[in-house]
Tab-separated table of C-alpha atoms in Angstrom:
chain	number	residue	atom	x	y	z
A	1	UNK	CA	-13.498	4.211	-15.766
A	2	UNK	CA	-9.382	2.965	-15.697
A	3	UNK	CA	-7.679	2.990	-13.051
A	4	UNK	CA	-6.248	6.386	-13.559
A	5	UNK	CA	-9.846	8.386	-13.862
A	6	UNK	CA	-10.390	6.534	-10.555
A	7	UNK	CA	-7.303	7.914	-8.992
A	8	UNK	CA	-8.284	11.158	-9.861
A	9	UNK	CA	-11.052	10.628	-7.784
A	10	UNK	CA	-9.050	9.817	-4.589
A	11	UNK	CA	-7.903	13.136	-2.592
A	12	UNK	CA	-4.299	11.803	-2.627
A	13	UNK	CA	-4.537	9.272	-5.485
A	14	UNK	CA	-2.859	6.326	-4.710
A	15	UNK	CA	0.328	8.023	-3.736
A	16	UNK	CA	1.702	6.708	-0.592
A	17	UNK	CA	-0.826	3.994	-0.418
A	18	UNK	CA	-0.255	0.376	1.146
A	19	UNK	CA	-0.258	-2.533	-1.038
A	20	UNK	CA	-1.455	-5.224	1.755
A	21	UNK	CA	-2.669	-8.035	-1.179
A	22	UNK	CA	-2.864	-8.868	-4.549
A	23	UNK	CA	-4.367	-11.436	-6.516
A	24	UNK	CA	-5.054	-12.338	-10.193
A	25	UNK	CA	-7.644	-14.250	-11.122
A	26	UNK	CA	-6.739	-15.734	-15.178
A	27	UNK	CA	-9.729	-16.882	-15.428
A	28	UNK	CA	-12.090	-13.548	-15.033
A	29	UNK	CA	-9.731	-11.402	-16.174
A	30	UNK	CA	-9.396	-9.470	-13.345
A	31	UNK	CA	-6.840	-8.249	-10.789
A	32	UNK	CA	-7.611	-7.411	-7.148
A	33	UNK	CA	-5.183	-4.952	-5.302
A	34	UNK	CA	-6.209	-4.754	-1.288
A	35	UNK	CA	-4.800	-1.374	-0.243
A	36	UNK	CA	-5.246	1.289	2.426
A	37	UNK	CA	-5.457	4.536	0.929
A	38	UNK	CA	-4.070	7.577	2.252
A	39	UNK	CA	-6.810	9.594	2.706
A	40	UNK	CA	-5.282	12.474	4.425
A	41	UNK	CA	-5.168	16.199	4.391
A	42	UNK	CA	-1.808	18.034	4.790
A	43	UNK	CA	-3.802	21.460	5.760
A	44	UNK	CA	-5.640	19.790	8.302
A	45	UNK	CA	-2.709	18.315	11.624
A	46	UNK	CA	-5.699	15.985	13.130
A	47	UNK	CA	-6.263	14.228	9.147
A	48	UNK	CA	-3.456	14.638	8.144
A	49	UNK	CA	-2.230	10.659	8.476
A	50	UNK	CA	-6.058	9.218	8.063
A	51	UNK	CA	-5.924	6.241	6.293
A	52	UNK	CA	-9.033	4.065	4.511
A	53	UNK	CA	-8.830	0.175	3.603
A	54	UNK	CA	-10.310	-0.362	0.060
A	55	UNK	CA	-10.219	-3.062	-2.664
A	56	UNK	CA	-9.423	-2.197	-6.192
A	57	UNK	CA	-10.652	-4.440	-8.534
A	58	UNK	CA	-9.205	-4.076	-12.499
A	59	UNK	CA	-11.620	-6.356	-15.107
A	60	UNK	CA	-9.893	-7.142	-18.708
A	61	UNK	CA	-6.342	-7.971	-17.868
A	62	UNK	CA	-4.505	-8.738	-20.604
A	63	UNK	CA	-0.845	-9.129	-18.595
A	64	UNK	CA	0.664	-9.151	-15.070
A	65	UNK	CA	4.194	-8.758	-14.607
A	66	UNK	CA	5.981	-8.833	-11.564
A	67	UNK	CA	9.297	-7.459	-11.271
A	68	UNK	CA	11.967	-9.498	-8.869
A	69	UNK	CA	12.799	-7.290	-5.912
A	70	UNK	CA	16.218	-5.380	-5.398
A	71	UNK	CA	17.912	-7.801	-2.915
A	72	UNK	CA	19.536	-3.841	-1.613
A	73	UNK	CA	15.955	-3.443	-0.101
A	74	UNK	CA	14.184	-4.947	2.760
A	75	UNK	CA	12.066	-7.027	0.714
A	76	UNK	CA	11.712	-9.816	2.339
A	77	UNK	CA	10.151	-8.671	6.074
A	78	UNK	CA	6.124	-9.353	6.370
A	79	UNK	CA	4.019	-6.137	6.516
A	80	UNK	CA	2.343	-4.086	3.669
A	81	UNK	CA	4.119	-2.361	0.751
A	82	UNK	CA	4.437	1.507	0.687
A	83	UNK	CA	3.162	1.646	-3.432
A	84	UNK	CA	2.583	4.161	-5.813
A	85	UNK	CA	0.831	3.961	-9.361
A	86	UNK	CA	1.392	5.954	-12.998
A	87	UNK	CA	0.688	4.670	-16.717
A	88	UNK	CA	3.059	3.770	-19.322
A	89	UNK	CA	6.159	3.087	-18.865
A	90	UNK	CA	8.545	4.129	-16.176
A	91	UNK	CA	11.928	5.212	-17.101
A	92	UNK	CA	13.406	3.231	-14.252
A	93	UNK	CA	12.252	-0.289	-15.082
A	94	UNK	CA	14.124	-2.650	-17.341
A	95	UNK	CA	11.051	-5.201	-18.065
A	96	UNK	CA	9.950	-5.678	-21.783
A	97	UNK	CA	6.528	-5.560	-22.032
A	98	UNK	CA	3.937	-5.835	-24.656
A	99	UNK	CA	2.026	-3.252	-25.714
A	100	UNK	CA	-1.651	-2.604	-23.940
A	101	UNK	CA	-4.290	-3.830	-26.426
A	102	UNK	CA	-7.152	-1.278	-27.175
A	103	UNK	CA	-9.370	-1.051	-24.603
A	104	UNK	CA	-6.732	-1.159	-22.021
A	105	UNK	CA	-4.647	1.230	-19.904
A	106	UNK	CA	-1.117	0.021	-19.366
A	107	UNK	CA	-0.124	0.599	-15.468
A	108	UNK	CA	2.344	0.491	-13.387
A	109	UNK	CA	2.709	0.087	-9.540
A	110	UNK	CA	6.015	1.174	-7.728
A	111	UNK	CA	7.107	-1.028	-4.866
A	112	UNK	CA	8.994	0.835	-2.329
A	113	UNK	CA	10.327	-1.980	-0.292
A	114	UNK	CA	11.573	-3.713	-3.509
A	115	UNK	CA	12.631	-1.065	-5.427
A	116	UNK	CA	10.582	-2.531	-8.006
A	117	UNK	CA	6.996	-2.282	-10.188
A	118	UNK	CA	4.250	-4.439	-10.354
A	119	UNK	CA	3.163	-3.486	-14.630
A	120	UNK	CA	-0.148	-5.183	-15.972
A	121	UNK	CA	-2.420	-3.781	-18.790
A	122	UNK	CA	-6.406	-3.689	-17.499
A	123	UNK	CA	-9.647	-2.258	-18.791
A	124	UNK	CA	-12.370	-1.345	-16.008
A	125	UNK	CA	-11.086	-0.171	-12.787
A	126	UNK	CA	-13.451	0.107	-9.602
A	127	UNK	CA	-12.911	0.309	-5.751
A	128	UNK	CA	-14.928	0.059	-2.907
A	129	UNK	CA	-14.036	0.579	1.005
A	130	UNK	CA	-13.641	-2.220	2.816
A	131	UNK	CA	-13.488	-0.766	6.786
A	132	UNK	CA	-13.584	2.768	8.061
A	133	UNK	CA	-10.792	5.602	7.998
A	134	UNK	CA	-8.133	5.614	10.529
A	135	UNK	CA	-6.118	8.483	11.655
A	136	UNK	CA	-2.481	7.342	12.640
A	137	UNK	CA	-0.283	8.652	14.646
């Protein structure tokens, strides 16, 4: 399953999700994205800000790339990343990248607080929870 078949299992996706960590490991092959998932129901006011914590783990990475952030923004304060994720490539970004090799799906994450994307090209995607839901607010 890629990362976007996984999505689709998600009730929102990974719109308006929190980036809190990432981490690529060169070695394996493999990307980790810590997030908390907005879980939430619009329909529903006592779900509708529930959040879940969950890890995202990508296996055959062939390329990470890591846009510099838009000094405009408030990039630079501690605290998670508002994120969202499509494939291809957006319209938006100026970064050259290579082609995803078979096998691979190539992905983008959008950065809110930088006004920038996180792109890599990855095989496998799977995700587990990592603590319980919260509802916010």
């Amino acid at each position: 399953m890629m990362l976007s078949d996984l999505e689709h299992l998600l009730p929102n996706g990974l719109h308006d999700a929190e980036l809190v960590r990432f981490s690529m490991d060169y070695a394996a092959r493999t990307l980790e994205l810590d997030v908390v998932v907005w879980t939430g129901d619009l329909a529903s006011p006592q779900r509708r800000e529930a959040y879940r914590p969950a890890r995202v783990r990508i296996r055959e990475v062939a390329y990470v790339v890591v846009e510099p952030p838009d000094t405009r923004y408030p990039w630079n304060e501690a605290g998670s990343r508002e994120i969202n994720v499509g494939t291809g490539m957006p319209p938006q970004s100026d970064s050259r990248l290579p082609e995803a090799p078979r096998g691979t799906e190539r992905t983008w994450v959008y950065i809110k607080e930088h006004n920038r994307f996180l792109h890599f090209a990855g095989g496998e995607a799977t995700m587990e929870w990592t603590g319980p839901e919260l509802v916010r607010g």
